[in-house]
Coordinates of C-alpha atoms and ligand atoms in Angstrom, one line a residue:
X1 CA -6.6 -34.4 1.0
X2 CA -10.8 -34.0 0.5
X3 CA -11.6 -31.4 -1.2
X4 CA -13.2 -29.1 0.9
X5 CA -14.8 -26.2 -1.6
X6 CA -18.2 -27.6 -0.3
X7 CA -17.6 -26.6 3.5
X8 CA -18.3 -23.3 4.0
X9 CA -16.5 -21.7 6.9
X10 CA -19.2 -21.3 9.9
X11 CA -21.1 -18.1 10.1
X12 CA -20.4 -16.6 13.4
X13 CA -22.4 -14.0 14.8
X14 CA -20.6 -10.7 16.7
X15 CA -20.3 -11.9 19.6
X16 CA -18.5 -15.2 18.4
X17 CA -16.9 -13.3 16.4
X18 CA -15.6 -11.0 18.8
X19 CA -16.3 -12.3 22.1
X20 CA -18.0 -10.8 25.2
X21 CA -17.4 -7.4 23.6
X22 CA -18.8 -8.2 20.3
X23 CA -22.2 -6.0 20.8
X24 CA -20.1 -3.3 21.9
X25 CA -18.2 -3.2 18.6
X26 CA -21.2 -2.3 16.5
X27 CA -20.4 1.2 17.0
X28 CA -16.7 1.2 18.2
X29 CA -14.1 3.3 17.0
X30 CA -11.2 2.5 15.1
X31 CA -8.7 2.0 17.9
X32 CA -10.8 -0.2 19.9
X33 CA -11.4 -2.4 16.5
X34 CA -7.8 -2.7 16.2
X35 CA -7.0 -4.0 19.0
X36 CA -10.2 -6.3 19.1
X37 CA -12.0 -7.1 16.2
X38 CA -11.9 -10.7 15.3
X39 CA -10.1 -11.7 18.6
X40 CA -11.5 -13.2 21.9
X41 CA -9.6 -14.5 25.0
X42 CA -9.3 -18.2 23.4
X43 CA -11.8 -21.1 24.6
X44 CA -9.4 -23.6 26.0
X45 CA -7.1 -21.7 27.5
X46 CA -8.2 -17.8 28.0
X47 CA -5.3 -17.0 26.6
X48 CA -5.7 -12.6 26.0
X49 CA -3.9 -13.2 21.8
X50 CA -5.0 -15.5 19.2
X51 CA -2.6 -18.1 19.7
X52 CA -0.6 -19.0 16.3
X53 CA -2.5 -22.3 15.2
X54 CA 0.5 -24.1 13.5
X55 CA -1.2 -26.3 12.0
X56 CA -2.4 -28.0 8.3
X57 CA -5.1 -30.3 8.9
X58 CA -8.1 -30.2 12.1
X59 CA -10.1 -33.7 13.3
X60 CA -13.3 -34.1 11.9
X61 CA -16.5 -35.6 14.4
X62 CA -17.4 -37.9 11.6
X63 CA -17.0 -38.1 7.5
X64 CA -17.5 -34.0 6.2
X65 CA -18.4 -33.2 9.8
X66 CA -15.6 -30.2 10.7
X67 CA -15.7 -29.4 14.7
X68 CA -15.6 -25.8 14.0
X69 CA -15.9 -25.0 9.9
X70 CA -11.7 -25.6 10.0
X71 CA -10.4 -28.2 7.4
X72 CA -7.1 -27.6 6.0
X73 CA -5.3 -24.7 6.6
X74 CA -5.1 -23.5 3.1
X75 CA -8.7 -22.8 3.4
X76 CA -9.0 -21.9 6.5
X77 CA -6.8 -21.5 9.6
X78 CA -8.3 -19.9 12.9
X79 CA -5.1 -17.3 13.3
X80 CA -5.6 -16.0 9.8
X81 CA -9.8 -15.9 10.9
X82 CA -8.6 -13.6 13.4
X83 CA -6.7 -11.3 11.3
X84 CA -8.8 -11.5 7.5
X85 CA -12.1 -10.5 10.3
X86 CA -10.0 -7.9 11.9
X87 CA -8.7 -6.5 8.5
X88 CA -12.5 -6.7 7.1
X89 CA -14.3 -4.7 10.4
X90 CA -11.0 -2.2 10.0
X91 CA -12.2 -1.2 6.4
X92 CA -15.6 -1.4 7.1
X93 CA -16.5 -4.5 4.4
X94 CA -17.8 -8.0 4.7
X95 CA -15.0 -10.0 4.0
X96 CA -11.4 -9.8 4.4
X97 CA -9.0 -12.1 2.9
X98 CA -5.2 -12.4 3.8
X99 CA -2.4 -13.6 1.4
X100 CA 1.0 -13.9 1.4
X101 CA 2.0 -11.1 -0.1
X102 CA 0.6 -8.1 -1.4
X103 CA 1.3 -9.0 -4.7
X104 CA 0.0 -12.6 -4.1
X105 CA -3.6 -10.6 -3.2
X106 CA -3.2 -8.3 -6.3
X107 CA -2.8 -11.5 -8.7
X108 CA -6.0 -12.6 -6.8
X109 CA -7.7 -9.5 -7.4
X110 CA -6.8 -9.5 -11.1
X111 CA -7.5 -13.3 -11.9
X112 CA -11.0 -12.9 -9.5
X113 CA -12.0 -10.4 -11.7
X114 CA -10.9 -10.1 -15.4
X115 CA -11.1 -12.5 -17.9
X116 CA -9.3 -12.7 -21.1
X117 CA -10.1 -10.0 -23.4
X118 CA -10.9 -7.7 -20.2
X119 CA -9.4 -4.3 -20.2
X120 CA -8.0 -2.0 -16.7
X121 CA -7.2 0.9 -16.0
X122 CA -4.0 1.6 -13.7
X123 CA -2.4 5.0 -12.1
X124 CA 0.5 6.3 -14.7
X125 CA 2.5 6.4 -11.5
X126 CA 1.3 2.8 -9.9
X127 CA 3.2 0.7 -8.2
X128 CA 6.5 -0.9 -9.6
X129 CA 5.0 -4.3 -8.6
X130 CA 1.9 -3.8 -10.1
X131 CA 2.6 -2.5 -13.0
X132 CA 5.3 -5.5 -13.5
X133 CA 2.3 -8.0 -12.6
X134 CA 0.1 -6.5 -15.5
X135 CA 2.8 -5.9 -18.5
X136 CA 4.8 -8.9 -18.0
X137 CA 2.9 -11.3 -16.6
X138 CA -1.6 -10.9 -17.4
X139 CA -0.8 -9.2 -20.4
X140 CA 0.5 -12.8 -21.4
X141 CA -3.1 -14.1 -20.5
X142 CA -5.1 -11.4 -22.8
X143 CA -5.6 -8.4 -20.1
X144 CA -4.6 -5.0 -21.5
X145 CA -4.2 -1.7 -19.4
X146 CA -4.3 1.4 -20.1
X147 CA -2.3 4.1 -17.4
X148 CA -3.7 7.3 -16.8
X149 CA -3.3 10.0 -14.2
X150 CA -5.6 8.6 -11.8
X151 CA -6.4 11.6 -10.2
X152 CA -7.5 13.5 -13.4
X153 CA -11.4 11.7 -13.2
X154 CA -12.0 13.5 -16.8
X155 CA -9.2 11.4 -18.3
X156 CA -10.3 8.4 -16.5
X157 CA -13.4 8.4 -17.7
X158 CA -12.3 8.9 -21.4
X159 CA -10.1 6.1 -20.8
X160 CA -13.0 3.1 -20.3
X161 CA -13.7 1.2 -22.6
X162 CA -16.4 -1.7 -23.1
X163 CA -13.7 -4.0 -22.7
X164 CA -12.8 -2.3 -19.3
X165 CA -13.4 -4.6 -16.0
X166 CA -11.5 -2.7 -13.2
X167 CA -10.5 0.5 -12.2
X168 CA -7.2 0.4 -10.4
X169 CA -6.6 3.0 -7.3
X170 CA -3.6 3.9 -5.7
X171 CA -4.2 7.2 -3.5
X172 CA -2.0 8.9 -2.4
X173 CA 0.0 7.3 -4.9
X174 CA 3.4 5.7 -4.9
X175 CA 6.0 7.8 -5.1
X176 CA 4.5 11.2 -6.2
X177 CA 1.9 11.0 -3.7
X178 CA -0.9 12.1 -6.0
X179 CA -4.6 11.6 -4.7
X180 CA -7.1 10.3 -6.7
X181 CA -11.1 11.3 -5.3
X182 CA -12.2 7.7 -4.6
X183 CA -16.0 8.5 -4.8
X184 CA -15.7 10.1 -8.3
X185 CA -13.6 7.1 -9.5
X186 CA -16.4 4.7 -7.8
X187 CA -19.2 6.5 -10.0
X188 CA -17.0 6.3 -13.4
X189 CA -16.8 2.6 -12.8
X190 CA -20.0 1.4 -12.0
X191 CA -21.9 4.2 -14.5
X192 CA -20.1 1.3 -17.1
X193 CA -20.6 -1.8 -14.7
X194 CA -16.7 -1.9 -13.7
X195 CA -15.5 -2.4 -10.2
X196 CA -13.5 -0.1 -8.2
X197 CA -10.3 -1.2 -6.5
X198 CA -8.2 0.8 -4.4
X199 CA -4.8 0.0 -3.2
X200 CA -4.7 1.5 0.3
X201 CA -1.7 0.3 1.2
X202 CA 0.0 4.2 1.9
X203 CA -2.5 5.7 4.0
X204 CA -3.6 2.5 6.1
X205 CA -7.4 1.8 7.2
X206 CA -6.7 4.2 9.7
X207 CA -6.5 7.4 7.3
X208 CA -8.7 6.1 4.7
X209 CA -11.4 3.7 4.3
X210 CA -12.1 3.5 0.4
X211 CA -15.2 1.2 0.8
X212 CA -17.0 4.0 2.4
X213 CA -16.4 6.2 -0.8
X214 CA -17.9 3.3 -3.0
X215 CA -14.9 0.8 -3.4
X216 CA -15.5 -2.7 -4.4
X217 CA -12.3 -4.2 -3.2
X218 CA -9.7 -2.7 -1.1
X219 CA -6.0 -4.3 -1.3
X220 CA -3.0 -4.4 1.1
X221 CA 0.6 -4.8 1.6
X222 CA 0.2 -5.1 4.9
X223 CA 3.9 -5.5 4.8
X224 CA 3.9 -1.7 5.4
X225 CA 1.4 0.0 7.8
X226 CA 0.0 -2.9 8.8
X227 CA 2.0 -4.7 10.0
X228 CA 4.5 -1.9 11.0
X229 CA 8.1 -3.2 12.0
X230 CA 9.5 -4.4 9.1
X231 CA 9.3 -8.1 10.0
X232 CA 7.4 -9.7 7.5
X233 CA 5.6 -10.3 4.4
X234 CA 2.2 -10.2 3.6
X235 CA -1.0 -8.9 1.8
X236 CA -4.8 -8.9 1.9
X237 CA -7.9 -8.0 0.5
X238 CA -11.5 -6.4 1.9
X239 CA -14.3 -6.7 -0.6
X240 CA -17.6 -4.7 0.0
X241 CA -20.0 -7.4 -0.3
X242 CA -20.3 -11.0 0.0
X243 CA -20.4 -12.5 -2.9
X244 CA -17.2 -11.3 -4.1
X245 CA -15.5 -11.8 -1.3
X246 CA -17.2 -15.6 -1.8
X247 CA -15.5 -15.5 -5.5
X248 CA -12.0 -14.3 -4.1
X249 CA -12.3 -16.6 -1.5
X250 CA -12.6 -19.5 -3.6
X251 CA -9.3 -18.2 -5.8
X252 CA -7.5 -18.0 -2.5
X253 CA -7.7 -21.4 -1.6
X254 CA -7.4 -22.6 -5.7
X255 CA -4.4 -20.9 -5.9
X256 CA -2.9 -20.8 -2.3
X257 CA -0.8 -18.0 -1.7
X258 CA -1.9 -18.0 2.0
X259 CA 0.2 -16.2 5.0
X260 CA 1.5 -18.8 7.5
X261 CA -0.2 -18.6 11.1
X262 CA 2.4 -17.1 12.5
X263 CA 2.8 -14.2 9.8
X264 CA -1.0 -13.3 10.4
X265 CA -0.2 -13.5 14.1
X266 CA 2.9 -10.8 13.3
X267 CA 0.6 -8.9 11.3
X268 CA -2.2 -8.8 14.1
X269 CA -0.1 -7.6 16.7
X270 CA 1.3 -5.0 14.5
X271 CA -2.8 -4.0 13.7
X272 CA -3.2 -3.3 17.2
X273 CA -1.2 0.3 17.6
X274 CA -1.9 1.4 14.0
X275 CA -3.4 4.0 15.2
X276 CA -0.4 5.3 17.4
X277 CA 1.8 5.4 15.0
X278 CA 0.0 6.4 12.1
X279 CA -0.7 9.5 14.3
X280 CA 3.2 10.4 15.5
X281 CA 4.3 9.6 11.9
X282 CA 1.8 11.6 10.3
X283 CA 3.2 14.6 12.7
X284 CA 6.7 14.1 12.2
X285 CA 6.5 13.6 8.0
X286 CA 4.7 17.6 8.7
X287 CA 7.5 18.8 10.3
X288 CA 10.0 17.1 7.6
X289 CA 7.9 18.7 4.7
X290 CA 8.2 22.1 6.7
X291 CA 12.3 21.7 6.9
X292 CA 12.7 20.0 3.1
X293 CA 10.5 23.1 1.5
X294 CA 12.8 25.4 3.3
X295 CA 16.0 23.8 1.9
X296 CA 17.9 24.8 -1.1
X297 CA 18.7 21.9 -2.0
X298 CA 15.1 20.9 -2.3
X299 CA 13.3 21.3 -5.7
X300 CA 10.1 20.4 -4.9
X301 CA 8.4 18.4 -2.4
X302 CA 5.5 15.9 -3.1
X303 CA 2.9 15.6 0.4
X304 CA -0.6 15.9 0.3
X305 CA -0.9 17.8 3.4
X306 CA 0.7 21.2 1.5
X307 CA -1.8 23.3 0.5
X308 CA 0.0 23.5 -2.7
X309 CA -0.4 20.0 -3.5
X310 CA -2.9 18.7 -6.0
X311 CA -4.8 16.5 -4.1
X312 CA -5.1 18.8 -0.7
X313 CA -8.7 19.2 -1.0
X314 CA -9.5 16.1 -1.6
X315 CA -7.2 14.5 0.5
X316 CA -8.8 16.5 3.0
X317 CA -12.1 15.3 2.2
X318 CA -11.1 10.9 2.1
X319 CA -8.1 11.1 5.0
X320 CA -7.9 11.6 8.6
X321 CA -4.4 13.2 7.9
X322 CA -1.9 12.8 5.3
X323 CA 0.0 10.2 5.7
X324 CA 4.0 9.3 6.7
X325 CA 5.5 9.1 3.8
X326 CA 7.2 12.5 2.0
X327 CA 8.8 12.9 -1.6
X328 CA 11.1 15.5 -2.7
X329 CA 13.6 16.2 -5.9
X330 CA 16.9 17.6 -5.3
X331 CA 18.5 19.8 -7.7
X332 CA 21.3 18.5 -9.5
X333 CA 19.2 15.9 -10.9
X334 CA 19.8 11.6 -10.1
X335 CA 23.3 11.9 -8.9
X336 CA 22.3 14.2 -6.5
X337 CA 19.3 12.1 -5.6
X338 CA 21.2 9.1 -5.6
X339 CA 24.2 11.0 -3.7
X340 CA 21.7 12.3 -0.5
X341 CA 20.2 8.4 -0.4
X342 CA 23.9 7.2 0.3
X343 CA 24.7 9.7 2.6
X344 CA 21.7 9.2 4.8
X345 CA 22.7 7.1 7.8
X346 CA 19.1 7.4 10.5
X347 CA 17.4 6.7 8.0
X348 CA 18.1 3.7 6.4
X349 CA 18.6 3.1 2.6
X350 CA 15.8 0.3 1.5
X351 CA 12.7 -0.5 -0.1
X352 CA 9.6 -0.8 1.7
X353 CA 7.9 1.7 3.8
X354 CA 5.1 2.1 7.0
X355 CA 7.4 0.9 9.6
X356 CA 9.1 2.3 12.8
X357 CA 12.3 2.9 11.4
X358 CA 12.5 5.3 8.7
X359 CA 13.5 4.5 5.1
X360 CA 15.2 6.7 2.5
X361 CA 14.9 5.4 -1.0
X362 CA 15.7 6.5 -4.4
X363 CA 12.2 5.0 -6.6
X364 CA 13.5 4.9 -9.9
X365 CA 16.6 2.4 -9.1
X366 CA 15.1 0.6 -6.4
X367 CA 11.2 0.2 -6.4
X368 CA 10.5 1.1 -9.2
X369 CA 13.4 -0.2 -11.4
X370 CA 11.0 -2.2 -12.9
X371 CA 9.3 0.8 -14.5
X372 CA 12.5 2.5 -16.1
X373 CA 12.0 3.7 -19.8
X374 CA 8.4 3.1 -19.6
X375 CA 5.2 5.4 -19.0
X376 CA 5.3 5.0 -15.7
X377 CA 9.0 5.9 -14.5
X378 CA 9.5 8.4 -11.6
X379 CA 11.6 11.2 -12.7
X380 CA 15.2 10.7 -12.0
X381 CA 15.6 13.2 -9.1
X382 CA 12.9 12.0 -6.7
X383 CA 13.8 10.8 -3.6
X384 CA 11.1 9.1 -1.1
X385 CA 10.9 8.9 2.5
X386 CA 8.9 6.8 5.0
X387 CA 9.0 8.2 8.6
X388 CA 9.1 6.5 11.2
X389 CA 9.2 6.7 15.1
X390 CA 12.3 8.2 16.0
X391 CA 12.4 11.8 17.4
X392 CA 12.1 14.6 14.4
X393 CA 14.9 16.4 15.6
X394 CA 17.1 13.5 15.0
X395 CA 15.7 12.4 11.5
X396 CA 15.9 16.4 10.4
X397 CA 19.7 16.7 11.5
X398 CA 20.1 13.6 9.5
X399 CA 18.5 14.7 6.4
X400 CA 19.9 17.8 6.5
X401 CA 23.7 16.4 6.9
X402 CA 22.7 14.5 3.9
X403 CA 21.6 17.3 1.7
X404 CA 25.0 18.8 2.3
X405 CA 26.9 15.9 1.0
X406 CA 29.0 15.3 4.7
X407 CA 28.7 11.9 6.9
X408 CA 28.8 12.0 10.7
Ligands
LIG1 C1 4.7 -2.9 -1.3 C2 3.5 -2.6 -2.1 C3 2.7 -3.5 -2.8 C4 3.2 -5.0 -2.8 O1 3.2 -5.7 -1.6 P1 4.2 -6.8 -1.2 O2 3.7 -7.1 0.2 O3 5.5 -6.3 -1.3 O4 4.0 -8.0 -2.2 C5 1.6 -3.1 -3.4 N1 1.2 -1.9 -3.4 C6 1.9 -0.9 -2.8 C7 1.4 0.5 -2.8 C8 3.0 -1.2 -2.1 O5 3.7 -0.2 -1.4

């Protein structure tokens, strides 16, 4: 294959971009971006979806001469145009960048970025996978970390150092649903010339758009929210300006942990009712956190729409609303927890989150096993729950037979 670093992908204007409604898009809102940014009717055929180009290599007109900026489809593959220029007008950046996974596109993120020696600052309650991906695997390549309550800004800014490259931003985070102010945590890091990432993978473009609040880089799993029903795999990146995105762009196709056409094309159709849903499940996780605060059962319940919580003000400030997912302890402690996970049967007992169906999970055995006996472990009592679309009545009844120990 010839190289093809030198071809740059064609700059398209809007309306190339986005076809006969490109001008209107300057100032559309989010729903109408979902469901068209980066996709026109297609040229050949009129066809109303991006058809799922499965396909490696594209005919050149002569030697270097690519009809339409398209080479080889690890650099470049028109179904995954449609959904990185969908994902980028969705978080309002220049450049969006799909991977495989959402771990693929926080190895890119990480290996765009630091160098050995380079120092980062992640959430004390991060991600299982990311906090795997930085202790076991980039600490082997000389990047340290350092995790701190991310939404304590005072202890986040104690915590840089002049070794420090990135700031790392989960909010709300995963599973204690804590919320970090993205603007103050964009000021620590460039005050000392670090970049701001946010993981914004729980509350979805459509809740939150960190770039707006002074993100550099915004990373997905859109495995969740995104993509929406559970049926496939995938991550991505926005990144505020050009040149980075340039820079990622170049470690995406170096180390090619693309998303196959038709997983983009998955993921796009899922983009298009985001909004939808992200609006019923928002409602029904309100109602849940109504019922679990009035259970016995119930120790505490983690969800940044309680006024209680301590991120409500500033959650109120970044989101549209507060998200689907809900955590709560039991008391009793993990065999309790574990106990109510088993007994669910609506919901169903798996990882993952941000899809129709709802999931019950217990964090400390499942997602975040990785995390046990280290800084970063959820307590042993948490449960989480990602609502979905079915009625609330229904999921309610089924928590609630939970909590009591019975099965239907
Ligand atoms: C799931 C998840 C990831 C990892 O994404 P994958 O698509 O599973 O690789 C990263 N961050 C958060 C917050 C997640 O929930």
């Amino acid at each position: 294959m010839v190289d093809s670093e030198q071809i740059k992908p064609p700059r398209s204007s809007a309306r190339q971009l986005f076809g006969p409604v490109g001008d209107l898009l300057g100032s559309a809102a989010f729903e109408t971006l979902a469901v068209h940014a980066g996709q026109h009717p297609d040229s050949a055929t009129g066809a109303v979806v991006p058809p799922i180009y499965a396909v490696s290599t594209y005919a050149q007109d002569s030697v270097a001469n690519p009809r339409a900026g398209y080479v080889y489809s690890r650099q470049g593959n028109p179904t995954r145009t449609a959904l990185e220029n969908c994902l980028a007008s969705l978080e309002g950046g220049l450049m969006g960048l799909a991977f495989a996974s959402g771990m693929a596109a926080e190895d890119a993120v990480f290996r765009t970025i630091c160098r050995p020696g380079d120092h980062v600052i992640i959430p004390d309650d991060v991600y299982g996978g990311t906090f795997r991906l930085l202790d076991k695997v980039l600490t082997r390549w000389g990047i340290s970390y350092t995790p701190v309550p991310i939404w304590d800004t005072g202890a986040v800014a104690a915590s840089v150092t002049g070794a420090t490259r990135l700031i790392w931003c989960e909010t709300p985070t995963n599973p204690l649903l804590g919320v970090a102010d993205i603007r103050a945590l964009a000021n620590i890091a460039h005050d000392s010339e670090c970049l701001l990432v946010v993981d914004n993978t729980f509350a979805s473009p459509y809740l939150q758009q960190p770039i707006k609040f002074g993100a550099d880089v915004v990373v997905h799993s859109t495995t969740k929210y995104l993509g929406g029903h559970s049926d496939t795999v995938g991550g991505a990146l926005v990144a505020k300006d050009e040149e980075l995105g340039q820079s990622i762009k170049f470690h995406q196709n170096s180390m090619g942990a693309i998303p196959s056409p038709f997983d983009a094309w998955l993921t796009l159709r899922g983009i298009k009712t985001l909004a939808v849903r992200m609006e019923r499940q928002c409602a029904t996780a309100a109602t849940i956190t109504t019922f679990l605060q009035n259970h016995p059962l119930v120790s505490r319940v983690y969800y940044p729409g309680l006024l209680t919580h301590q991120g409500h003000e500033t959650a109120r400030r970044q989101m549209r609303s507060f998200g689907g997912i809900v955590s709560f302890a039991v008391h009793g402690g993990e065999s309790v927890a574990i106990r109510v996970c088993n007994a669910a049967r609506l919901f169903t007992l798996a990882e993952s989150l941000g899809a129709v169906e709802s999931l019950i999970s217990h964090p400390l055995r499942m997602t975040h096993a990785s995390t046990a006996d280290s800084v970063v472990a959820p307590p042993a009592d948490l449960i989480r729950i990602s609502v979905g679309l079915e009625s609330p009545d229904d999921l309610i009844a089924d928590l609630s037979r939970a909590l009591q120990g019975t099965t239907p």
